[in-house]
CSV table of N, CA and C in Angstrom, one decimal:
chain,number,residue,atom,x,y,z
A,1,ILE,N,-70.7,-23.4,-12.9
A,1,ILE,CA,-69.8,-24.2,-13.6
A,1,ILE,C,-70.5,-24.9,-14.8
A,2,MET,N,-71.8,-25.4,-14.7
A,2,MET,CA,-72.5,-26.0,-15.7
A,2,MET,C,-72.7,-25.2,-16.8
A,3,LEU,N,-73.1,-23.9,-16.5
A,3,LEU,CA,-73.3,-22.9,-17.6
A,3,LEU,C,-72.0,-22.8,-18.6
A,4,HIS,N,-70.9,-22.7,-17.9
A,4,HIS,CA,-69.7,-22.4,-18.6
A,4,HIS,C,-69.3,-23.7,-19.6
A,5,SER,N,-69.6,-25.0,-19.1
A,5,SER,CA,-69.3,-26.0,-20.0
A,5,SER,C,-70.2,-26.3,-21.1
A,6,THR,N,-71.4,-25.8,-20.9
A,6,THR,CA,-72.3,-25.9,-22.1
A,6,THR,C,-72.1,-24.9,-23.1
A,7,LEU,N,-71.5,-23.8,-22.8
A,7,LEU,CA,-71.2,-22.8,-23.7
A,7,LEU,C,-70.0,-23.2,-24.5
A,8,ALA,N,-69.0,-23.9,-23.8
A,8,ALA,CA,-67.7,-24.3,-24.4
A,8,ALA,C,-67.9,-25.3,-25.5
A,9,LEU,N,-68.9,-26.2,-25.2
A,9,LEU,CA,-69.1,-27.3,-26.3
A,9,LEU,C,-69.4,-26.8,-27.8
A,10,PRO,N,-70.5,-25.9,-27.8
A,10,PRO,CA,-70.9,-25.3,-29.1
A,10,PRO,C,-69.6,-24.6,-29.7
A,11,LEU,N,-68.9,-23.8,-29.0
A,11,LEU,CA,-67.7,-23.2,-29.5
A,11,LEU,C,-66.7,-24.2,-30.1
A,12,LEU,N,-66.5,-25.2,-29.4
A,12,LEU,CA,-65.6,-26.2,-29.8
A,12,LEU,C,-66.1,-26.9,-31.2
A,13,LEU,N,-67.3,-27.1,-31.2
A,13,LEU,CA,-67.9,-27.7,-32.5
A,13,LEU,C,-67.6,-26.8,-33.6
A,14,ILE,N,-67.9,-25.5,-33.4
A,14,ILE,CA,-67.8,-24.5,-34.4
A,14,ILE,C,-66.3,-24.5,-34.9
A,15,ALA,N,-65.4,-24.5,-33.9
A,15,ALA,CA,-63.9,-24.5,-34.3
A,15,ALA,C,-63.6,-25.8,-35.1
A,16,VAL,N,-64.1,-26.9,-34.7
A,16,VAL,CA,-63.8,-28.1,-35.4
A,16,VAL,C,-64.3,-28.1,-36.8
A,17,SER,N,-65.6,-27.8,-36.9
A,17,SER,CA,-66.3,-27.8,-38.3
A,17,SER,C,-65.6,-26.8,-39.2
A,18,SER,N,-65.2,-25.6,-38.7
A,18,SER,CA,-64.6,-24.6,-39.6
A,18,SER,C,-63.2,-25.2,-40.1
A,19,ASN,N,-62.5,-25.8,-39.1
A,19,ASN,CA,-61.1,-26.3,-39.5
A,19,ASN,C,-61.4,-27.5,-40.5
A,20,LEU,N,-62.4,-28.3,-40.4
A,20,LEU,CA,-62.8,-29.4,-41.3
A,20,LEU,C,-63.0,-28.8,-42.7
A,21,ALA,N,-63.9,-27.7,-42.7
A,21,ALA,CA,-64.3,-27.0,-43.9
A,21,ALA,C,-63.0,-26.5,-44.7
A,22,MET,N,-62.1,-25.9,-43.9
A,22,MET,CA,-60.9,-25.4,-44.4
A,22,MET,C,-60.1,-26.6,-45.0
A,23,ALA,N,-60.1,-27.6,-44.3
A,23,ALA,CA,-59.2,-28.8,-44.8
A,23,ALA,C,-59.8,-29.3,-46.1
A,24,ILE,N,-61.2,-29.5,-46.2
A,24,ILE,CA,-61.8,-29.9,-47.3
A,24,ILE,C,-61.5,-28.9,-48.5
A,25,LYS,N,-61.7,-27.7,-48.2
A,25,LYS,CA,-61.5,-26.7,-49.3
A,25,LYS,C,-60.1,-26.8,-49.9
A,26,LYS,N,-59.1,-26.9,-48.8
A,26,LYS,CA,-57.8,-27.0,-49.3
A,26,LYS,C,-57.5,-28.3,-50.0
A,27,GLU,N,-58.1,-29.5,-49.7
A,27,GLU,CA,-58.0,-30.6,-50.4
A,27,GLU,C,-58.5,-30.5,-51.9
A,28,LYS,N,-59.7,-29.8,-52.0
A,28,LYS,CA,-60.3,-29.6,-53.3
A,28,LYS,C,-59.4,-28.9,-54.2
A,29,ARG,N,-58.7,-27.9,-53.6
A,29,ARG,CA,-57.8,-27.0,-54.4
A,29,ARG,C,-56.6,-27.7,-54.9
A,30,ALA,N,-56.1,-28.8,-54.3
A,30,ALA,CA,-54.9,-29.5,-54.7
A,30,ALA,C,-55.1,-30.2,-56.1
A,31,PRO,N,-54.4,-29.7,-57.2
A,31,PRO,CA,-54.7,-30.3,-58.4
A,31,PRO,C,-53.8,-31.4,-58.8
A,32,GLN,N,-52.9,-31.8,-57.8
A,32,GLN,CA,-51.8,-32.8,-58.2
A,32,GLN,C,-52.4,-34.0,-58.7
A,33,THR,N,-53.5,-34.5,-58.1
A,33,THR,CA,-54.0,-35.9,-58.5
A,33,THR,C,-54.5,-35.8,-60.0
A,34,LEU,N,-55.2,-34.6,-60.3
A,34,LEU,CA,-55.8,-34.5,-61.5
A,34,LEU,C,-54.8,-34.1,-62.6
A,35,SER,N,-53.6,-33.6,-62.2
A,35,SER,CA,-52.7,-33.2,-63.1
A,35,SER,C,-52.0,-34.3,-63.9
A,36,ARG,N,-51.9,-35.5,-63.2
A,36,ARG,CA,-51.4,-36.7,-63.7
A,36,ARG,C,-50.0,-36.4,-64.4
A,37,GLY,N,-49.3,-35.5,-63.9
A,37,GLY,CA,-48.0,-35.2,-64.4
A,37,GLY,C,-47.9,-34.1,-65.5
A,38,TRP,N,-49.0,-33.6,-65.8
A,38,TRP,CA,-49.1,-32.5,-67.0
A,38,TRP,C,-48.8,-31.1,-66.4
A,39,GLY,N,-48.7,-30.9,-65.1
A,39,GLY,CA,-48.4,-29.7,-64.5
A,39,GLY,C,-49.2,-29.5,-63.2
A,40,ASP,N,-48.5,-29.5,-62.1
A,40,ASP,CA,-49.1,-29.5,-60.8
A,40,ASP,C,-49.5,-28.0,-60.3
A,41,GLU,N,-49.0,-27.1,-61.1
A,41,GLU,CA,-49.5,-25.8,-60.7
A,41,GLU,C,-50.7,-25.3,-61.5
A,42,ILE,N,-51.1,-26.2,-62.4
A,42,ILE,CA,-52.3,-25.9,-63.2
A,42,ILE,C,-53.5,-26.4,-62.4
A,43,THR,N,-54.6,-25.6,-62.5
A,43,THR,CA,-55.9,-26.1,-61.9
A,43,THR,C,-56.6,-26.9,-63.0
A,44,TRP,N,-56.8,-28.2,-62.7
A,44,TRP,CA,-57.4,-29.0,-63.7
A,44,TRP,C,-58.9,-29.3,-63.3
A,45,VAL,N,-59.7,-29.5,-64.3
A,45,VAL,CA,-61.1,-29.9,-64.1
A,45,VAL,C,-61.2,-31.4,-64.1
A,46,GLN,N,-62.2,-32.0,-63.5
A,46,GLN,CA,-62.3,-33.4,-63.4
A,46,GLN,C,-62.9,-34.1,-64.6
A,47,THR,N,-63.9,-33.4,-65.1
A,47,THR,CA,-64.7,-34.1,-66.3
A,47,THR,C,-64.9,-33.1,-67.5
A,48,TYR,N,-65.3,-33.6,-68.5
A,48,TYR,CA,-65.5,-32.9,-69.7
A,48,TYR,C,-66.6,-31.9,-69.5
A,49,GLU,N,-67.7,-32.4,-68.8
A,49,GLU,CA,-68.8,-31.6,-68.5
A,49,GLU,C,-68.6,-30.4,-67.7
A,50,GLU,N,-67.7,-30.7,-66.6
A,50,GLU,CA,-67.3,-29.6,-65.8
A,50,GLU,C,-66.4,-28.6,-66.6
A,51,GLY,N,-65.5,-29.1,-67.5
A,51,GLY,CA,-64.8,-28.3,-68.3
A,51,GLY,C,-65.6,-27.3,-69.2
A,52,LEU,N,-66.6,-27.9,-69.8
A,52,LEU,CA,-67.5,-27.1,-70.7
A,52,LEU,C,-68.2,-26.0,-69.9
A,53,TYR,N,-68.7,-26.4,-68.6
A,53,TYR,CA,-69.3,-25.4,-67.8
A,53,TYR,C,-68.4,-24.3,-67.4
A,54,GLN,N,-67.2,-24.6,-67.0
A,54,GLN,CA,-66.1,-23.6,-66.6
A,54,GLN,C,-65.7,-22.7,-67.8
A,55,ALA,N,-65.7,-23.3,-69.0
A,55,ALA,CA,-65.3,-22.6,-70.2
A,55,ALA,C,-66.3,-21.5,-70.5
A,56,LYS,N,-67.6,-21.9,-70.4
A,56,LYS,CA,-68.7,-21.0,-70.6
A,56,LYS,C,-68.8,-19.9,-69.7
A,57,LYS,N,-68.6,-20.3,-68.4
A,57,LYS,CA,-68.7,-19.4,-67.2
A,57,LYS,C,-67.6,-18.3,-67.3
A,58,SER,N,-66.3,-18.8,-67.5
A,58,SER,CA,-65.1,-18.0,-67.5
A,58,SER,C,-64.8,-17.3,-68.8
A,59,ASN,N,-65.5,-17.7,-69.9
A,59,ASN,CA,-65.1,-17.2,-71.1
A,59,ASN,C,-63.6,-17.6,-71.6
A,60,LYS,N,-63.2,-18.7,-71.1
A,60,LYS,CA,-61.9,-19.2,-71.5
A,60,LYS,C,-62.0,-20.4,-72.4
A,61,PRO,N,-61.1,-20.7,-73.3
A,61,PRO,CA,-61.2,-21.9,-74.0
A,61,PRO,C,-60.8,-23.2,-73.2
A,62,LEU,N,-61.5,-24.3,-73.4
A,62,LEU,CA,-61.1,-25.5,-72.8
A,62,LEU,C,-60.1,-26.2,-73.6
A,63,MET,N,-59.1,-26.8,-73.0
A,63,MET,CA,-58.0,-27.6,-73.6
A,63,MET,C,-58.1,-29.0,-73.1
A,64,VAL,N,-58.4,-29.9,-74.0
A,64,VAL,CA,-58.6,-31.3,-73.6
A,64,VAL,C,-57.4,-32.1,-74.1
A,65,ILE,N,-56.8,-32.7,-73.3
A,65,ILE,CA,-55.6,-33.7,-73.5
A,65,ILE,C,-56.1,-35.0,-73.4
A,66,HIS,N,-56.2,-35.8,-74.5
A,66,HIS,CA,-56.4,-37.2,-74.4
A,66,HIS,C,-55.1,-38.1,-74.3
A,67,HIS,N,-54.9,-38.9,-73.2
A,67,HIS,CA,-53.7,-39.6,-73.1
A,67,HIS,C,-53.9,-40.9,-72.4
A,68,LEU,N,-52.8,-41.8,-72.3
A,68,LEU,CA,-53.0,-43.0,-71.6
A,68,LEU,C,-51.6,-43.2,-70.9
A,69,GLU,N,-51.8,-43.8,-69.7
A,69,GLU,CA,-50.6,-44.0,-68.9
A,69,GLU,C,-49.4,-44.7,-69.5
A,70,ASP,N,-49.8,-45.9,-70.2
A,70,ASP,CA,-48.8,-46.8,-70.7
A,70,ASP,C,-48.4,-46.4,-72.2
A,71,CYS,N,-48.7,-45.2,-72.6
A,71,CYS,CA,-48.3,-44.8,-74.0
A,71,CYS,C,-47.1,-44.0,-73.9
A,72,GLN,N,-46.0,-44.5,-74.6
A,72,GLN,CA,-44.7,-43.8,-74.6
A,72,GLN,C,-44.8,-42.4,-75.2
A,73,TYR,N,-45.6,-42.2,-76.2
A,73,TYR,CA,-45.6,-40.9,-76.9
A,73,TYR,C,-46.4,-39.9,-76.0
A,74,CYS,N,-47.3,-40.4,-75.3
A,74,CYS,CA,-48.0,-39.5,-74.2
A,74,CYS,C,-47.0,-39.1,-73.2
A,75,GLN,N,-46.2,-40.1,-72.6
A,75,GLN,CA,-45.2,-39.8,-71.6
A,75,GLN,C,-44.2,-38.7,-72.1
A,76,ALA,N,-43.8,-38.9,-73.3
A,76,ALA,CA,-42.7,-37.9,-73.9
A,76,ALA,C,-43.3,-36.6,-74.0
A,77,LEU,N,-44.6,-36.4,-74.5
A,77,LEU,CA,-45.3,-35.2,-74.7
A,77,LEU,C,-45.5,-34.6,-73.3
A,78,LYS,N,-46.0,-35.3,-72.4
A,78,LYS,CA,-46.3,-34.9,-71.0
A,78,LYS,C,-45.0,-34.2,-70.4
A,79,LYS,N,-44.0,-34.9,-70.6
A,79,LYS,CA,-42.7,-34.3,-70.0
A,79,LYS,C,-42.4,-33.0,-70.6
A,80,ALA,N,-42.4,-32.9,-71.9
A,80,ALA,CA,-42.1,-31.6,-72.7
A,80,ALA,C,-43.1,-30.5,-72.2
A,81,PHE,N,-44.4,-31.0,-72.1
A,81,PHE,CA,-45.5,-30.0,-71.7
A,81,PHE,C,-45.3,-29.5,-70.3
A,82,ALA,N,-45.0,-30.5,-69.4
A,82,ALA,CA,-44.8,-30.0,-68.0
A,82,ALA,C,-43.6,-29.2,-67.8
A,83,GLU,N,-42.5,-29.4,-68.6
A,83,GLU,CA,-41.3,-28.6,-68.4
A,83,GLU,C,-41.3,-27.3,-69.1
A,84,ASN,N,-42.3,-27.0,-69.9
A,84,ASN,CA,-42.4,-25.8,-70.7
A,84,ASN,C,-43.1,-24.6,-70.0
A,85,GLU,N,-42.3,-23.6,-69.5
A,85,GLU,CA,-42.9,-22.6,-68.6
A,85,GLU,C,-44.0,-21.8,-69.3
A,86,GLU,N,-43.8,-21.4,-70.6
A,86,GLU,CA,-44.8,-20.7,-71.3
A,86,GLU,C,-46.2,-21.5,-71.4
A,87,ILE,N,-46.1,-22.7,-71.7
A,87,ILE,CA,-47.3,-23.5,-71.8
A,87,ILE,C,-47.9,-23.6,-70.4
A,88,GLN,N,-47.2,-23.9,-69.4
A,88,GLN,CA,-47.7,-24.1,-68.0
A,88,GLN,C,-48.4,-22.7,-67.5
A,89,GLU,N,-47.8,-21.5,-67.8
A,89,GLU,CA,-48.3,-20.3,-67.4
A,89,GLU,C,-49.6,-20.0,-68.2
A,90,MET,N,-49.6,-20.3,-69.5
A,90,MET,CA,-50.8,-20.0,-70.4
A,90,MET,C,-52.0,-20.9,-69.9
A,91,ALA,N,-51.6,-22.2,-69.7
A,91,ALA,CA,-52.5,-23.2,-69.3
A,91,ALA,C,-53.3,-22.8,-68.0
A,92,GLN,N,-52.4,-22.4,-67.0
A,92,GLN,CA,-53.0,-22.0,-65.7
A,92,GLN,C,-53.9,-20.7,-65.7
A,93,ASN,N,-53.3,-19.7,-66.5
A,93,ASN,CA,-54.1,-18.4,-66.6
A,93,ASN,C,-55.1,-18.3,-67.5
A,94,ASN,N,-55.0,-18.8,-68.7
A,94,ASN,CA,-55.9,-18.5,-70.0
A,94,ASN,C,-56.8,-19.6,-70.3
A,95,PHE,N,-56.6,-20.8,-69.7
A,95,PHE,CA,-57.4,-22.0,-70.3
A,95,PHE,C,-58.1,-22.7,-69.1
A,96,ILE,N,-59.1,-23.3,-69.5
A,96,ILE,CA,-59.8,-24.4,-68.6
A,96,ILE,C,-59.0,-25.7,-69.0
A,97,MET,N,-58.4,-26.4,-68.1
A,97,MET,CA,-57.6,-27.5,-68.4
A,97,MET,C,-58.2,-28.9,-68.1
A,98,LEU,N,-58.2,-29.9,-68.9
A,98,LEU,CA,-58.7,-31.2,-68.7
A,98,LEU,C,-57.8,-32.2,-69.4
A,99,ASN,N,-57.3,-33.1,-68.5
A,99,ASN,CA,-56.6,-34.3,-69.2
A,99,ASN,C,-57.4,-35.6,-68.9
A,100,LEU,N,-57.6,-36.3,-69.9
A,100,LEU,CA,-58.5,-37.6,-69.9
A,100,LEU,C,-57.8,-38.7,-70.3
A,101,MET,N,-57.9,-39.8,-69.4
A,101,MET,CA,-57.3,-41.1,-69.7
A,101,MET,C,-58.4,-42.1,-70.2
A,102,HIS,N,-59.6,-41.5,-70.7
A,102,HIS,CA,-60.7,-42.3,-71.3
A,102,HIS,C,-61.3,-41.5,-72.3
A,103,GLU,N,-62.1,-42.1,-73.1
A,103,GLU,CA,-62.8,-41.3,-74.2
A,103,GLU,C,-64.1,-40.7,-73.6
A,104,THR,N,-64.4,-39.6,-74.1
A,104,THR,CA,-65.8,-39.0,-73.8
A,104,THR,C,-66.8,-39.6,-74.8
A,105,THR,N,-68.1,-39.3,-74.4
A,105,THR,CA,-69.2,-39.7,-75.3
A,105,THR,C,-69.3,-38.7,-76.5
A,106,ASP,N,-68.5,-37.6,-76.3
A,106,ASP,CA,-68.7,-36.5,-77.3
A,106,ASP,C,-67.9,-36.9,-78.6
A,107,LYS,N,-68.6,-37.3,-79.7
A,107,LYS,CA,-67.9,-37.7,-80.9
A,107,LYS,C,-67.1,-36.5,-81.5
A,108,ASN,N,-67.5,-35.3,-81.2
A,108,ASN,CA,-66.7,-34.2,-81.7
A,108,ASN,C,-65.3,-34.1,-81.3
A,109,LEU,N,-65.1,-34.8,-80.3
A,109,LEU,CA,-63.7,-34.9,-79.6
A,109,LEU,C,-62.8,-36.0,-80.3
A,110,SER,N,-63.4,-36.7,-81.2
A,110,SER,CA,-62.6,-37.7,-82.0
A,110,SER,C,-63.0,-37.8,-83.5
A,111,PRO,N,-62.9,-36.5,-84.1
A,111,PRO,CA,-63.4,-36.5,-85.5
A,111,PRO,C,-62.5,-37.3,-86.4
A,112,ASP,N,-61.3,-37.6,-86.0
A,112,ASP,CA,-60.4,-38.4,-87.0
A,112,ASP,C,-59.9,-39.7,-86.2
A,113,GLY,N,-60.6,-40.1,-85.2
A,113,GLY,CA,-60.2,-41.3,-84.5
A,113,GLY,C,-59.9,-41.1,-83.0
A,114,GLN,N,-59.8,-42.2,-82.3
A,114,GLN,CA,-59.5,-42.1,-80.9
A,114,GLN,C,-58.1,-42.5,-80.5
A,115,TYR,N,-57.1,-41.8,-81.0
A,115,TYR,CA,-55.7,-42.0,-80.7
A,115,TYR,C,-55.3,-41.1,-79.6
A,116,VAL,N,-54.2,-41.5,-79.1
A,116,VAL,CA,-53.5,-40.6,-78.1
A,116,VAL,C,-52.1,-40.4,-78.5
A,117,PRO,N,-51.4,-39.4,-78.0
A,117,PRO,CA,-52.0,-38.2,-77.4
A,117,PRO,C,-52.7,-37.4,-78.3
A,118,ARG,N,-53.7,-36.7,-78.0
A,118,ARG,CA,-54.5,-35.9,-78.7
A,118,ARG,C,-54.9,-34.6,-77.9
A,119,ILE,N,-54.7,-33.4,-78.5
A,119,ILE,CA,-55.1,-32.2,-77.8
A,119,ILE,C,-56.0,-31.5,-78.7
A,120,MET,N,-57.2,-31.2,-78.1
A,120,MET,CA,-58.1,-30.3,-78.8
A,120,MET,C,-58.6,-29.1,-77.9
A,121,PHE,N,-59.1,-28.2,-78.7
A,121,PHE,CA,-59.6,-27.0,-78.0
A,121,PHE,C,-61.1,-26.8,-78.2
A,122,ILE,N,-61.8,-26.3,-77.3
A,122,ILE,CA,-63.2,-26.0,-77.2
A,122,ILE,C,-63.3,-24.6,-76.8
A,123,ASP,N,-64.0,-23.8,-77.6
A,123,ASP,CA,-64.1,-22.4,-77.2
A,123,ASP,C,-65.3,-22.2,-76.3
A,124,PRO,N,-65.4,-21.1,-75.6
A,124,PRO,CA,-66.5,-20.8,-74.6
A,124,PRO,C,-67.9,-20.9,-75.2
A,125,SER,N,-68.0,-20.9,-76.5
A,125,SER,CA,-69.4,-21.1,-77.1
A,125,SER,C,-69.7,-22.6,-77.3
A,126,LEU,N,-68.7,-23.4,-76.7
A,126,LEU,CA,-68.8,-24.9,-76.6
A,126,LEU,C,-68.6,-25.5,-78.0
A,127,THR,N,-68.0,-24.7,-78.9
A,127,THR,CA,-67.6,-25.4,-80.3
A,127,THR,C,-66.2,-26.0,-80.3
A,128,VAL,N,-66.2,-27.3,-80.6
A,128,VAL,CA,-64.9,-27.9,-80.8
A,128,VAL,C,-64.2,-27.3,-81.9
A,129,ARG,N,-63.0,-26.8,-81.7
A,129,ARG,CA,-62.2,-26.3,-82.8
A,129,ARG,C,-61.6,-27.3,-83.6
A,130,ALA,N,-62.2,-27.7,-84.6
A,130,ALA,CA,-61.7,-28.8,-85.6
A,130,ALA,C,-60.6,-28.0,-86.4
A,131,ASP,N,-60.6,-26.6,-86.4
A,131,ASP,CA,-59.6,-25.9,-87.2
A,131,ASP,C,-58.2,-25.7,-86.5
A,132,ILE,N,-58.1,-26.2,-85.2
A,132,ILE,CA,-56.8,-26.0,-84.5
A,132,ILE,C,-56.2,-27.3,-84.5
A,133,THR,N,-55.3,-27.5,-85.4
A,133,THR,CA,-54.7,-28.9,-85.6
A,133,THR,C,-53.2,-28.9,-85.5
A,134,GLY,N,-52.6,-30.1,-85.2
A,134,GLY,CA,-51.2,-30.2,-85.2
A,134,GLY,C,-50.5,-30.2,-86.5
A,135,ARG,N,-49.4,-30.9,-86.7
A,135,ARG,CA,-48.7,-30.9,-87.9
A,135,ARG,C,-49.0,-32.1,-88.8
A,136,TYR,N,-49.6,-33.1,-88.4
A,136,TYR,CA,-49.7,-34.4,-89.0
A,136,TYR,C,-51.1,-34.7,-89.6
A,137,SER,N,-51.1,-34.9,-90.9
A,137,SER,CA,-52.4,-35.1,-91.6
A,137,SER,C,-53.0,-36.4,-91.2
A,138,ASN,N,-52.2,-37.4,-90.8
A,138,ASN,CA,-52.9,-38.7,-90.5
A,138,ASN,C,-53.5,-38.6,-89.1
A,139,ARG,N,-53.0,-37.9,-88.2
A,139,ARG,CA,-53.5,-37.7,-86.9
A,139,ARG,C,-53.5,-36.3,-86.6
A,140,LEU,N,-54.6,-35.7,-86.9
A,140,LEU,CA,-54.7,-34.2,-86.9
A,140,LEU,C,-54.4,-33.5,-85.6
A,141,TYR,N,-54.8,-34.1,-84.4
A,141,TYR,CA,-54.7,-33.4,-83.1
A,141,TYR,C,-53.5,-34.0,-82.3
A,142,THR,N,-52.6,-34.6,-82.9
A,142,THR,CA,-51.5,-35.2,-82.1
A,142,THR,C,-50.3,-34.2,-82.1
A,143,TYR,N,-49.5,-34.3,-81.0
A,143,TYR,CA,-48.3,-33.4,-81.0
A,143,TYR,C,-47.3,-34.3,-80.4
A,144,GLU,N,-46.1,-34.0,-80.9
A,144,GLU,CA,-44.8,-34.7,-80.3
A,144,GLU,C,-44.0,-33.7,-79.6
A,145,PRO,N,-43.1,-34.2,-78.7
A,145,PRO,CA,-42.4,-33.3,-77.9
A,145,PRO,C,-41.7,-32.1,-78.6
A,146,GLN,N,-41.2,-32.4,-79.8
A,146,GLN,CA,-40.6,-31.3,-80.7
A,146,GLN,C,-41.6,-30.3,-81.2
A,147,ASP,N,-42.9,-30.6,-81.1
A,147,ASP,CA,-44.0,-29.8,-81.6
A,147,ASP,C,-44.5,-28.8,-80.5
A,148,ILE,N,-43.8,-28.7,-79.4
A,148,ILE,CA,-44.2,-27.8,-78.4
A,148,ILE,C,-44.3,-26.3,-78.9
A,149,PRO,N,-43.4,-25.8,-79.6
A,149,PRO,CA,-43.6,-24.4,-80.1
A,149,PRO,C,-44.9,-24.3,-80.9
A,150,PHE,N,-45.1,-25.2,-81.6
A,150,PHE,CA,-46.4,-25.4,-82.5
A,150,PHE,C,-47.7,-25.3,-81.6
A,151,LEU,N,-47.6,-26.1,-80.6
A,151,LEU,CA,-48.8,-26.2,-79.6
A,151,LEU,C,-48.9,-24.8,-79.0
A,152,ILE,N,-47.9,-24.2,-78.5
A,152,ILE,CA,-47.8,-22.9,-78.0
A,152,ILE,C,-48.6,-21.8,-79.0
A,153,GLU,N,-48.3,-21.9,-80.3
A,153,GLU,CA,-48.8,-21.1,-81.3
A,153,GLU,C,-50.4,-21.5,-81.3
A,154,ASN,N,-50.7,-22.8,-81.3
A,154,ASN,CA,-52.1,-23.2,-81.3
A,154,ASN,C,-52.9,-22.7,-80.1
A,155,MET,N,-52.3,-22.6,-78.9
A,155,MET,CA,-52.9,-22.2,-77.7
A,155,MET,C,-53.1,-20.7,-77.9
A,156,LYS,N,-52.3,-20.0,-78.4
A,156,LYS,CA,-52.4,-18.5,-78.7
A,156,LYS,C,-53.6,-18.3,-79.8
A,157,LYS,N,-53.6,-19.2,-80.7
A,157,LYS,CA,-54.6,-19.1,-81.8
A,157,LYS,C,-56.0,-19.3,-81.2
A,158,ALA,N,-56.1,-20.3,-80.2
A,158,ALA,CA,-57.3,-20.6,-79.6
A,158,ALA,C,-57.9,-19.4,-78.8
A,159,LEU,N,-56.9,-18.6,-78.1
A,159,LEU,CA,-57.2,-17.4,-77.4
A,159,LEU,C,-57.6,-16.3,-78.4
A,160,ARG,N,-56.9,-16.2,-79.4
A,160,ARG,CA,-57.2,-15.1,-80.5
A,160,ARG,C,-58.6,-15.2,-81.0
A,161,LEU,N,-59.0,-16.6,-81.3
A,161,LEU,CA,-60.2,-16.8,-82.0
A,161,LEU,C,-61.4,-16.4,-81.1
A,162,ILE,N,-61.2,-16.5,-79.8
A,162,ILE,CA,-62.4,-16.2,-78.9
A,162,ILE,C,-62.5,-14.6,-79.0
A,163,GLN,N,-61.4,-13.9,-78.9
A,163,GLN,CA,-61.4,-12.4,-79.0
A,163,GLN,C,-62.1,-12.0,-80.3
A,164,THR,N,-61.8,-12.6,-81.4
A,164,THR,CA,-62.4,-12.1,-82.5
A,164,THR,C,-63.8,-12.5,-82.9
A,165,GLU,N,-64.1,-13.6,-82.3
A,165,GLU,CA,-65.5,-14.2,-82.7
A,165,GLU,C,-66.7,-13.9,-81.7
A,166,LEU,N,-66.3,-13.7,-80.4
A,166,LEU,CA,-67.4,-13.5,-79.4
A,166,LEU,C,-67.7,-12.0,-79.1
C-alpha cells in the first residue's frame, strides 16, 4: 500500500503543474486586456521594446497607436478601427500591434509632437516610417473615424515598403 501512495503523489503533482502551465499559457494568450477596445482578436504586444523585437523577428511592420482613455477623438477612432473587418484582419495577420496610453522615450515616435490619437509604423529594420502620414498637415499621424479607408491604404503601404526595401 505504501508503495502505491508514494507513486500517486508525484503523478498528481505532474498533473497539477501541467494544468497550471496550460492555464498560464492560456492567460498569456488572451489579448483582451492589452487590446483596450482596439480589437480583441488581435494579438497585442505589451511594450514598445517587445514590439520592436517581434517586428524584427517576424519581419512584420510594427503599428503603434498612441491614445488616451479620456480623449473623445481616440474613442471615436477606436470604435471605427475595432469595427472595420479589413483593418482587424490585417492587424492580426500582417502587423505587430501595440497601443500605448503613455509616451515612449523614443523621440522618433513624436516627430511633430505628443498628441493623440497618433498612429505610426515602424518597419522590421526598426526604422520609424515618417513617410507614412495621415491627411492633416498640422498633426501628421492622426486619423479620424472617416479616415479609416486612408489608414487601410497606409497599412498596405507599410507592408509594400517592406517587400520593396528588404
